[in-house]
Short mmCIF file of C-alpha atoms in Angstrom, two decimals:
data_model
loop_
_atom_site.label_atom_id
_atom_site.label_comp_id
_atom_site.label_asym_id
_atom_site.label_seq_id
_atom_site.Cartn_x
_atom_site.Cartn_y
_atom_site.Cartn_z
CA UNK A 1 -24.96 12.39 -1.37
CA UNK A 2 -22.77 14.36 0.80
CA UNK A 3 -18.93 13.60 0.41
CA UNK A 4 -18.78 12.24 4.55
CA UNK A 5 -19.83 8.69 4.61
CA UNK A 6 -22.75 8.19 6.54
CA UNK A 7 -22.89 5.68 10.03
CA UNK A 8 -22.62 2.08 8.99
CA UNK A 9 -23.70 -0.95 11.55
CA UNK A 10 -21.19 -2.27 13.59
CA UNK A 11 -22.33 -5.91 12.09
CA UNK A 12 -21.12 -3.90 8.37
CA UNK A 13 -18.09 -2.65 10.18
CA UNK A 14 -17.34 -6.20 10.98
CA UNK A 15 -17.83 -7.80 7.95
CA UNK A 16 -15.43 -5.41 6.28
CA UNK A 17 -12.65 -6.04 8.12
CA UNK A 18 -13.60 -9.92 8.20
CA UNK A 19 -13.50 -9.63 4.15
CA UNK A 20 -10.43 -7.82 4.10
CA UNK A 21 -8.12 -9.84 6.30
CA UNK A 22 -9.16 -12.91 4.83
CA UNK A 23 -8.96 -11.46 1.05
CA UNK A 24 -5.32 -9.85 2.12
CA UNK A 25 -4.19 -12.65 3.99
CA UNK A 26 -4.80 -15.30 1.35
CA UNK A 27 -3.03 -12.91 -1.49
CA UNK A 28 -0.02 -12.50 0.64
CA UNK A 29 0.23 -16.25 1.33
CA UNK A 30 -0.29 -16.58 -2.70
CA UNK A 31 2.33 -14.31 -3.39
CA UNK A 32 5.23 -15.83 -0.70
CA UNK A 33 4.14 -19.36 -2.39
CA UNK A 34 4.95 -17.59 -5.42
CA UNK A 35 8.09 -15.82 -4.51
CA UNK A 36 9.79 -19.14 -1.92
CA UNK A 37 12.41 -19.36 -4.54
CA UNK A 38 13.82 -15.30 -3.81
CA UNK A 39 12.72 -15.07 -0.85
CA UNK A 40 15.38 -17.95 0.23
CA UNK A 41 18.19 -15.92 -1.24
CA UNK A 42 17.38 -12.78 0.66
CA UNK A 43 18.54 -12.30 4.33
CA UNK A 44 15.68 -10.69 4.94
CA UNK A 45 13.61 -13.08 4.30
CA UNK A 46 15.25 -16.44 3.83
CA UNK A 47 13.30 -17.50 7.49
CA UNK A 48 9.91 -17.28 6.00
CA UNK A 49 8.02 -20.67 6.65
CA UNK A 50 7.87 -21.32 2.92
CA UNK A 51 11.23 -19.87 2.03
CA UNK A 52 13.11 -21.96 5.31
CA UNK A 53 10.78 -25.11 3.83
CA UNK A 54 9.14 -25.32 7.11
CA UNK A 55 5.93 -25.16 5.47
CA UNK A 56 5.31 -27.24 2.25
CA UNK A 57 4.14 -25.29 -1.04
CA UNK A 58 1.07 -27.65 -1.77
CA UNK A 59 -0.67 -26.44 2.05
CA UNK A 60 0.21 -23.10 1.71
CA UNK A 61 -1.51 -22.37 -1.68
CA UNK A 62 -4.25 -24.30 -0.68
CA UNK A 63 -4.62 -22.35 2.40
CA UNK A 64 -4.03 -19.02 0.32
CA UNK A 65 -6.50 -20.15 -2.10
CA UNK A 66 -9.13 -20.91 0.93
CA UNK A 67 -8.67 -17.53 2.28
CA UNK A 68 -8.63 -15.58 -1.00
CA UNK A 69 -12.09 -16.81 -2.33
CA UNK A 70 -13.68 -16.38 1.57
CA UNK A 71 -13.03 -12.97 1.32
CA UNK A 72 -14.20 -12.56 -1.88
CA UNK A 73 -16.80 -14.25 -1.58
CA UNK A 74 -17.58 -12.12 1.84
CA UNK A 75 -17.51 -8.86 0.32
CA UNK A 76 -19.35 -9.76 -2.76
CA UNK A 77 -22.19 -11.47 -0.19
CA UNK A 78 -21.92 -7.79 1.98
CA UNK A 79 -21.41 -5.72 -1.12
CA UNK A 80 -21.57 -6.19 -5.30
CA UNK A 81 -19.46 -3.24 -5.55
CA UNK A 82 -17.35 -3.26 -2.33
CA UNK A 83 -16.76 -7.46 -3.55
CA UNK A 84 -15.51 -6.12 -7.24
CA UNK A 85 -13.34 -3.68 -5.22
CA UNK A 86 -11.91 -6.13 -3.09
CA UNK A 87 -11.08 -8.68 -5.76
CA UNK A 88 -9.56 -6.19 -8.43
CA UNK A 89 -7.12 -5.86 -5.85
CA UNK A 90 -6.87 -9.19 -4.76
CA UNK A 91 -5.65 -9.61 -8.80
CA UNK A 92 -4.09 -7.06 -9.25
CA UNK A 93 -2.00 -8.16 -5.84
CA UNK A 94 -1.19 -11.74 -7.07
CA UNK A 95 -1.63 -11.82 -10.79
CA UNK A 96 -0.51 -8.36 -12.53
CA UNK A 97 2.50 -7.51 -9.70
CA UNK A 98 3.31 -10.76 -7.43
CA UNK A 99 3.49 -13.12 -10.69
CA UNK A 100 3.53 -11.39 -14.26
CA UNK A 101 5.90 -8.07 -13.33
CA UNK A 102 7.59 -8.27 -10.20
CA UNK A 103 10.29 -10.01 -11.58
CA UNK A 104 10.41 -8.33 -15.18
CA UNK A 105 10.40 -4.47 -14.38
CA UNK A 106 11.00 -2.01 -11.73
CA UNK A 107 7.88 -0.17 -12.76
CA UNK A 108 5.48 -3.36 -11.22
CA UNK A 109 5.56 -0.67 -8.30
CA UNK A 110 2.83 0.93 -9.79
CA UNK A 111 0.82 -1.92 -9.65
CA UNK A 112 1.84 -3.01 -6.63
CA UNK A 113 0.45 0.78 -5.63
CA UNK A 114 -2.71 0.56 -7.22
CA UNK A 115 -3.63 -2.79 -5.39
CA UNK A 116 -2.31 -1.41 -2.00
CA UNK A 117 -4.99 1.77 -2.57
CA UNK A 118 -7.74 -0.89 -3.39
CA UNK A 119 -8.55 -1.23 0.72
CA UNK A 120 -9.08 2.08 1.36
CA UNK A 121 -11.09 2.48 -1.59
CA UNK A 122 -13.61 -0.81 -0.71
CA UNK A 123 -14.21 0.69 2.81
CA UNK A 124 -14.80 3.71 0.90
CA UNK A 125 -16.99 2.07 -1.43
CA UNK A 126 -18.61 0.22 1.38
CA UNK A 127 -19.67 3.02 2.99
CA UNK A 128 -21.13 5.42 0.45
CA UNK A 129 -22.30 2.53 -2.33
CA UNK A 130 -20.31 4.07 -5.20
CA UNK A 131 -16.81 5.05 -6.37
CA UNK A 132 -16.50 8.35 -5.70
CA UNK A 133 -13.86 10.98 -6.01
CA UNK A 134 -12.46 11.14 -2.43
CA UNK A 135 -12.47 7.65 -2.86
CA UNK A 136 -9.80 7.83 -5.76
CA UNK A 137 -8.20 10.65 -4.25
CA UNK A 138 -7.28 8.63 -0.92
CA UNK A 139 -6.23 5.83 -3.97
CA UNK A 140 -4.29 8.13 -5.42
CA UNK A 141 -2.80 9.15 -2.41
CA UNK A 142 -1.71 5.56 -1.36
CA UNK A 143 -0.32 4.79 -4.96
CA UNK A 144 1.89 7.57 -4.48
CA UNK A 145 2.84 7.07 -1.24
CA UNK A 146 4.13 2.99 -1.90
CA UNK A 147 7.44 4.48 -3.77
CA UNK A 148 7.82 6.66 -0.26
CA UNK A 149 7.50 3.79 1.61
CA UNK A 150 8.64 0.28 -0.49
CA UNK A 151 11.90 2.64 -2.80
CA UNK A 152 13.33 3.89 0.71
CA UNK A 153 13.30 -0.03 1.17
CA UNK A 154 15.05 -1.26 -1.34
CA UNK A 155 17.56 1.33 -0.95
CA UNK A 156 18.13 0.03 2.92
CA UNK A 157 18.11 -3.81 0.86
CA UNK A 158 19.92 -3.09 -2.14
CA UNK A 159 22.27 -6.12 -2.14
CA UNK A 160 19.74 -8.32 -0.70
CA UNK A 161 17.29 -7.60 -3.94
CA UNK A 162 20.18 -7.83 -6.44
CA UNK A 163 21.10 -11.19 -5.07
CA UNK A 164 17.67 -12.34 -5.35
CA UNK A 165 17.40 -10.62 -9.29
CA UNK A 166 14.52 -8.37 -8.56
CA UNK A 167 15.04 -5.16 -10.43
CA UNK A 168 14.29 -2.28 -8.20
CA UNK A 169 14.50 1.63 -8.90
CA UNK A 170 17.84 1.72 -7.34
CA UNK A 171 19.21 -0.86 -9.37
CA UNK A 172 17.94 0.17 -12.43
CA UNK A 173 17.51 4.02 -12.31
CA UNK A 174 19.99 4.90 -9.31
CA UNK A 175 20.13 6.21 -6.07
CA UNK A 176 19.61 10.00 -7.16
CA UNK A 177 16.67 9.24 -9.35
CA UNK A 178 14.97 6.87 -7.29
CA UNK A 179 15.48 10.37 -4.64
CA UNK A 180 14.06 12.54 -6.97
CA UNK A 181 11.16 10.01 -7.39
CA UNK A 182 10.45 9.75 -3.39
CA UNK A 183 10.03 13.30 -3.50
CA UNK A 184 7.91 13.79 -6.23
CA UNK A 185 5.58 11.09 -5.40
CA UNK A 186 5.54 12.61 -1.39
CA UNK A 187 3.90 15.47 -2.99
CA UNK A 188 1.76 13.98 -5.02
CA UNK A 189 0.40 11.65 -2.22
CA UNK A 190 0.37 14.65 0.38
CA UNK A 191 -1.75 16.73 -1.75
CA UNK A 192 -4.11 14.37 -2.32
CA UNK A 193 -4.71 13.88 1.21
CA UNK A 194 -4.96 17.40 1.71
CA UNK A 195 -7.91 17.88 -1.35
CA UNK A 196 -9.48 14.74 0.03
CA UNK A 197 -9.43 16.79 3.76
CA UNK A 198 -11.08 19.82 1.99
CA UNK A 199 -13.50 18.52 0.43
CA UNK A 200 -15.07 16.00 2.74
CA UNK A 201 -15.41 19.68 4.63
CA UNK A 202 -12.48 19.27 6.71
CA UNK A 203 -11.93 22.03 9.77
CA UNK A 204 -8.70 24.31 9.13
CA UNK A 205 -7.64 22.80 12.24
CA UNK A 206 -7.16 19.18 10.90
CA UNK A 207 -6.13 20.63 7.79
CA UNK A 208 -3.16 22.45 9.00
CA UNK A 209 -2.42 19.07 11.28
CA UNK A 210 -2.48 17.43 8.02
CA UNK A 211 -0.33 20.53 6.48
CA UNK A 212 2.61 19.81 9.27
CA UNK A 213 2.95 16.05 8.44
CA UNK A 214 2.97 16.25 5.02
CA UNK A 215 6.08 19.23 5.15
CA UNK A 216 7.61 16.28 7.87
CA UNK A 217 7.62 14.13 4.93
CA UNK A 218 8.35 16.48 2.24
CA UNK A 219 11.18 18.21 4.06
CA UNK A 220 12.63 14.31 4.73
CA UNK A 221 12.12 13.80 1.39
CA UNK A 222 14.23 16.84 -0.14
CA UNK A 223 17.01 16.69 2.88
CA UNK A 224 17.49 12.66 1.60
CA UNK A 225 17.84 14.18 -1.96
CA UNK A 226 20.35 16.97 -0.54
CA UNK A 227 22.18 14.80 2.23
CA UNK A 228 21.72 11.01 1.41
CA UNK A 229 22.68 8.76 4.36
CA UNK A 230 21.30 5.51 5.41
CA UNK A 231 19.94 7.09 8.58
CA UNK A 232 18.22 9.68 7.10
CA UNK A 233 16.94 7.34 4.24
CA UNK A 234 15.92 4.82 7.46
CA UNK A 235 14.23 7.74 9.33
CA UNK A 236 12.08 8.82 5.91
CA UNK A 237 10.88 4.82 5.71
CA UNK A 238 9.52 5.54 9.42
CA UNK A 239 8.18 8.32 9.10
CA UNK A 240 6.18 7.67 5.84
CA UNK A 241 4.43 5.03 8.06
CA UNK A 242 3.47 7.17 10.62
CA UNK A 243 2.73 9.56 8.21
CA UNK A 244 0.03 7.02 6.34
CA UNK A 245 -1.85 6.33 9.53
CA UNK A 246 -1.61 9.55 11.59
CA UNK A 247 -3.42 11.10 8.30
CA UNK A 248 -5.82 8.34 7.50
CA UNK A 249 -6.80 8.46 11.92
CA UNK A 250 -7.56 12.01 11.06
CA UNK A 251 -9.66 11.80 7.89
CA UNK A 252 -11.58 8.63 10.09
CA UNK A 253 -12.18 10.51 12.71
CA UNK A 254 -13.55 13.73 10.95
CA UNK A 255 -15.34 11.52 8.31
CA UNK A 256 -16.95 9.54 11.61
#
């Protein structure tokens, strides 16, 4: 089978993206039930409904619960696979990063990587019917690109996640390493875009396009190493976004 997904129905289309707000959703109502008690000593988030008490516990879980199992259920109904996708990363989400390490190690990152690539990979899955290695490759690339995105956070948040106890890379590594790390995983993520570009048979046009944002992000990357400010750190957290979904538009709309 040829590494470009073939057309999918509009009605498959729409059950994917049915599955994975609902799955998504109910994790990230899980996980806020889980985390009310931090969350309402950080200014950040301290206004959440659950955090703020304007929601009670007891609905929310049962609403997060509701939601979870729909979209599991949902994708397994649409897909076996694509379903088994969707729920690794629905526990991986909740269970392995939200609950057991979130609050124990700065490394829970990794997890909380992995589950963040686990969308990307179901629609992948979805639309070919297996696991296949652009699939991990545009995995890989989201794992790696969480620490651009989530350690430029909790530098911006330091105090705000040492008040609530949650042991970041900045608290427990540094500012320089945590740097060095943003950097290192920027690569990492950009060049497995770029191999995931080539071999779905990518023009050298998109490819180069896809060359100029990922030195945007790398050259951000080494300049916050080189000249740390909070602007520049700021600016890199933007730009990693736009980075994410100005690549992924491009592999879309090639792939389509």
């Amino acid at each position: 089978m040829s590494a470009r997904c073939p057309i999918i129905h509009w009605t498959t289309l729409l059950g994917l993206v049915v599955s994975l707000f609902l799955a998504i959703a109910g994790s990230t109502i899980i996980n806020m039930w889980f985390d009310r008690d931090i969350d309402a000593r950080m200014e950040r988030t301290c206004n959440r409904p659950l955090a703020s008490g304007k929601v009670s516990p007891s609905e929310a879980l049962r609403v997060g619960l509701v939601l979870s199992l729909l979209g599991v259920a949902l994708a397994i109904f649409i897909n076996t696979l694509y379903g088994l996708v969707v729920f690794t990363g629905l526990f991986i989400d909740v269970i392995i990063y939200t609950i057991w390490l979130k609050r124990r190690t700065a490394w829970s990152i990794v997890w909380g990587g992995i589950s963040g690539g686990m969308p990307i990979l179901a629609g992948r899955v979805l639309g070919m019917n297996q696991i296949d290695g652009v699939g991990i490759l545009l995995t890989i690339a989201i794992l790696f690109w969480i620490p651009t995105h989530i350690l430029t956070f909790n530098m911006r948040n330091f105090n705000d996640y040492k008040s609530a106890g949650i042991p970041t890379f900045p608290s427990v590594y540094g500012f320089s390493i945590t740097r060095l790390t943003i950097a290192l995983s920027s690569i990492i993520s950009a060049l497995s875009i770029g191999i995931a570009g080539f071999w779905i048979g990518m023009q050298w046009g998109f490819l180069r396009v896809l060359g100029v944002l990922s030195a945007g992000l790398f050259v951000l990357a080494i300049m916050s190493i080189r000249k740390p400010s909070d602007m520049l750190n700021f600016g890199l957290f933007k730009y990693a976004s736009l980075y994410m979904l100005t690549s992924m538009f491009l592999l879309s709309i090639y792939i389509r």
